[in-house]
Amino acid sequence: SWFESLDGDDRDLAIQLVRGKSIGEIAEQHSVSKRTVENRRSRVLKQLKVATPLELAKLLIKLQENGFGDLNL
């Protein structure tokens, strides 16, 4: 899947976004700026061919339901 093509940090970012973490919370957790997280979020959405965080959530839930793994969503 496209999700598997993401590196570990980008997969983690996608999961955190779907879990409802804010850009600020993610930035603080990873000791980076909010802008860095925003740029990575944009890149992840583009790589996964989704336009919004809601579409990202739907994609990750679908992957989990289809046995990709337990993403704790």
XYZ file of N, CA and C in Angstrom:
219
model
N 0.840 -1.201 0.000
C 0.000 0.000 0.000
C 0.872 1.247 0.000
N 0.259 2.369 -0.333
C 0.996 3.633 -0.299
C 1.440 3.937 1.122
N 0.639 3.531 2.088
C 0.982 3.795 3.488
C 2.302 3.130 3.846
N 2.519 1.919 3.363
C 3.763 1.205 3.643
C 4.971 1.909 3.047
N 4.755 2.701 1.985
C 5.866 3.396 1.339
C 6.357 4.595 2.156
N 5.567 5.029 3.133
C 5.993 6.140 3.998
C 7.068 5.669 4.959
N 7.975 6.565 5.321
C 8.941 6.178 6.348
C 8.239 6.159 7.703
N 8.893 5.616 8.686
C 8.290 5.438 10.007
C 7.781 6.729 10.626
N 8.547 7.814 10.488
C 8.130 9.101 11.056
C 6.862 9.614 10.378
N 6.760 9.456 9.063
C 5.578 9.925 8.352
C 4.359 9.057 8.680
N 4.566 7.750 8.840
C 3.458 6.882 9.260
C 2.963 7.293 10.643
N 3.902 7.562 11.537
C 3.549 7.996 12.888
C 2.773 9.316 12.841
N 3.226 10.239 12.017
C 2.541 11.518 11.870
C 1.108 11.297 11.389
N 0.923 10.468 10.380
C -0.410 10.199 9.844
C -1.323 9.631 10.926
N -0.813 8.685 11.694
C -1.610 8.066 12.751
C -1.960 9.086 13.822
N -1.000 9.910 14.210
C -1.272 10.927 15.229
C -2.326 11.927 14.758
N -2.263 12.319 13.493
C -3.270 13.232 12.953
C -4.657 12.609 13.014
N -4.748 11.342 12.637
C -6.034 10.656 12.645
C -6.557 10.495 14.075
N -5.668 10.347 15.016
C -6.073 10.245 16.427
C -6.484 11.591 17.020
N -6.352 12.657 16.231
C -6.819 13.957 16.686
C -5.779 14.844 17.340
N -4.520 14.449 17.251
C -3.457 15.297 17.817
C -3.331 16.570 16.996
N -3.087 17.671 17.666
C -2.917 18.945 16.964
C -1.509 19.043 16.393
N -1.361 19.957 15.439
C -0.046 20.219 14.855
C 0.927 20.621 15.969
N 0.461 21.468 16.880
C 1.299 21.919 17.989
C 1.744 20.778 18.890
N 0.819 19.865 19.205
C 1.167 18.714 20.049
C 2.200 17.819 19.375
N 2.001 17.586 18.088
C 2.934 16.736 17.344
C 4.304 17.397 17.272
N 4.316 18.712 17.008
C 5.584 19.449 16.928
C 6.339 19.371 18.251
N 5.618 19.577 19.338
C 6.254 19.539 20.658
C 6.805 18.153 20.967
N 6.031 17.131 20.653
C 6.458 15.752 20.916
C 7.737 15.400 20.162
N 7.885 15.935 18.944
C 9.042 15.600 18.111
C 10.124 16.674 18.141
N 9.924 17.687 18.960
C 10.890 18.789 19.099
C 11.219 19.453 17.757
N 10.163 19.727 16.994
C 10.296 20.445 15.723
C 9.279 21.580 15.699
N 9.383 22.441 14.706
C 8.449 23.560 14.607
C 7.103 23.100 14.038
N 6.083 23.909 14.294
C 4.766 23.616 13.725
C 4.840 23.610 12.201
N 5.640 24.518 11.660
C 5.772 24.606 10.204
C 6.347 23.306 9.635
N 7.301 22.714 10.328
C 7.871 21.439 9.893
C 6.790 20.367 9.845
N 5.965 20.324 10.888
C 4.881 19.333 10.928
C 3.871 19.607 9.814
N 3.546 20.874 9.588
C 2.617 21.221 8.509
C 3.161 20.795 7.146
N 4.445 21.013 6.922
C 5.062 20.600 5.657
C 5.033 19.085 5.496
N 5.343 18.376 6.574
C 5.322 16.910 6.519
C 3.901 16.402 6.301
N 2.924 17.047 6.959
C 1.522 16.650 6.779
C 1.131 16.802 5.308
N 1.492 17.920 4.703
C 1.173 18.143 3.292
C 1.805 17.072 2.411
N 3.060 16.746 2.700
C 3.762 15.724 1.922
C 3.086 14.354 2.079
N 2.696 14.015 3.306
C 2.041 12.725 3.562
C 0.708 12.651 2.820
N -0.092 13.707 2.913
C -1.381 13.710 2.222
C -1.180 13.527 0.722
N -0.181 14.214 0.176
C 0.095 14.109 -1.259
C 0.546 12.692 -1.624
N 1.449 12.120 -0.829
C 1.945 10.770 -1.109
C 0.825 9.742 -1.054
N -0.120 9.939 -0.137
C -1.216 8.979 0.019
C -2.390 9.300 -0.897
N -2.249 10.377 -1.685
C -3.264 10.776 -2.648
C -4.612 11.071 -1.994
N -4.557 11.768 -0.864
C -5.764 12.258 -0.201
C -5.633 13.766 -0.035
N -6.772 14.448 0.010
C -6.744 15.904 0.041
C -6.913 16.491 1.437
N -7.526 15.729 2.329
C -7.832 16.276 3.652
C -7.507 15.269 4.749
N -7.354 15.743 5.987
C -7.158 14.816 7.102
C -8.322 13.831 7.265
N -9.540 14.253 6.920
C -10.680 13.330 6.996
C -10.501 12.170 6.022
N -10.067 12.466 4.806
C -9.807 11.399 3.835
C -8.673 10.498 4.318
N -7.689 11.079 4.978
C -6.598 10.297 5.561
C -7.149 9.330 6.604
N -8.038 9.827 7.461
C -8.647 8.976 8.494
C -9.402 7.814 7.856
N -10.179 8.105 6.831
C -10.937 7.051 6.150
C -9.995 6.001 5.565
N -8.895 6.461 4.957
C -7.924 5.542 4.368
C -7.292 4.648 5.432
N -6.846 5.241 6.539
C -6.177 4.442 7.577
C -7.145 3.469 8.235
N -8.385 3.888 8.441
C -9.385 2.982 9.022
C -9.643 1.823 8.065
N -9.729 2.113 6.781
C -9.931 1.066 5.781
C -8.750 0.078 5.778
N -7.524 0.603 5.843
C -6.350 -0.271 5.900
C -6.405 -1.169 7.126
N -6.758 -0.582 8.265
C -6.829 -1.362 9.506
C -7.904 -2.441 9.394
N -9.057 -2.081 8.867
C -10.161 -3.051 8.731
C -9.804 -4.170 7.766
N -8.938 -3.894 6.795
C -8.544 -4.898 5.809
C -7.308 -5.688 6.232
N -6.962 -5.590 7.521
C -5.907 -6.430 8.055
C -4.504 -5.903 7.907
N -4.353 -4.620 7.556
C -3.007 -4.057 7.427
C -2.261 -4.134 8.752
N -2.986 -4.002 9.825
C -2.381 -4.037 11.153
C -3.214 -3.216 12.102
N -2.947 -3.348 13.362
C -3.684 -2.579 14.349
C -2.996 -1.232 14.516
N -3.628 -0.200 14.005
C -3.079 1.153 14.086
C -3.613 1.887 15.319
N -4.371 1.173 16.151
C -4.972 1.758 17.359
C -5.857 2.942 17.034
N -6.672 2.806 15.997
C -7.578 3.891 15.614
C -8.957 3.633 16.169
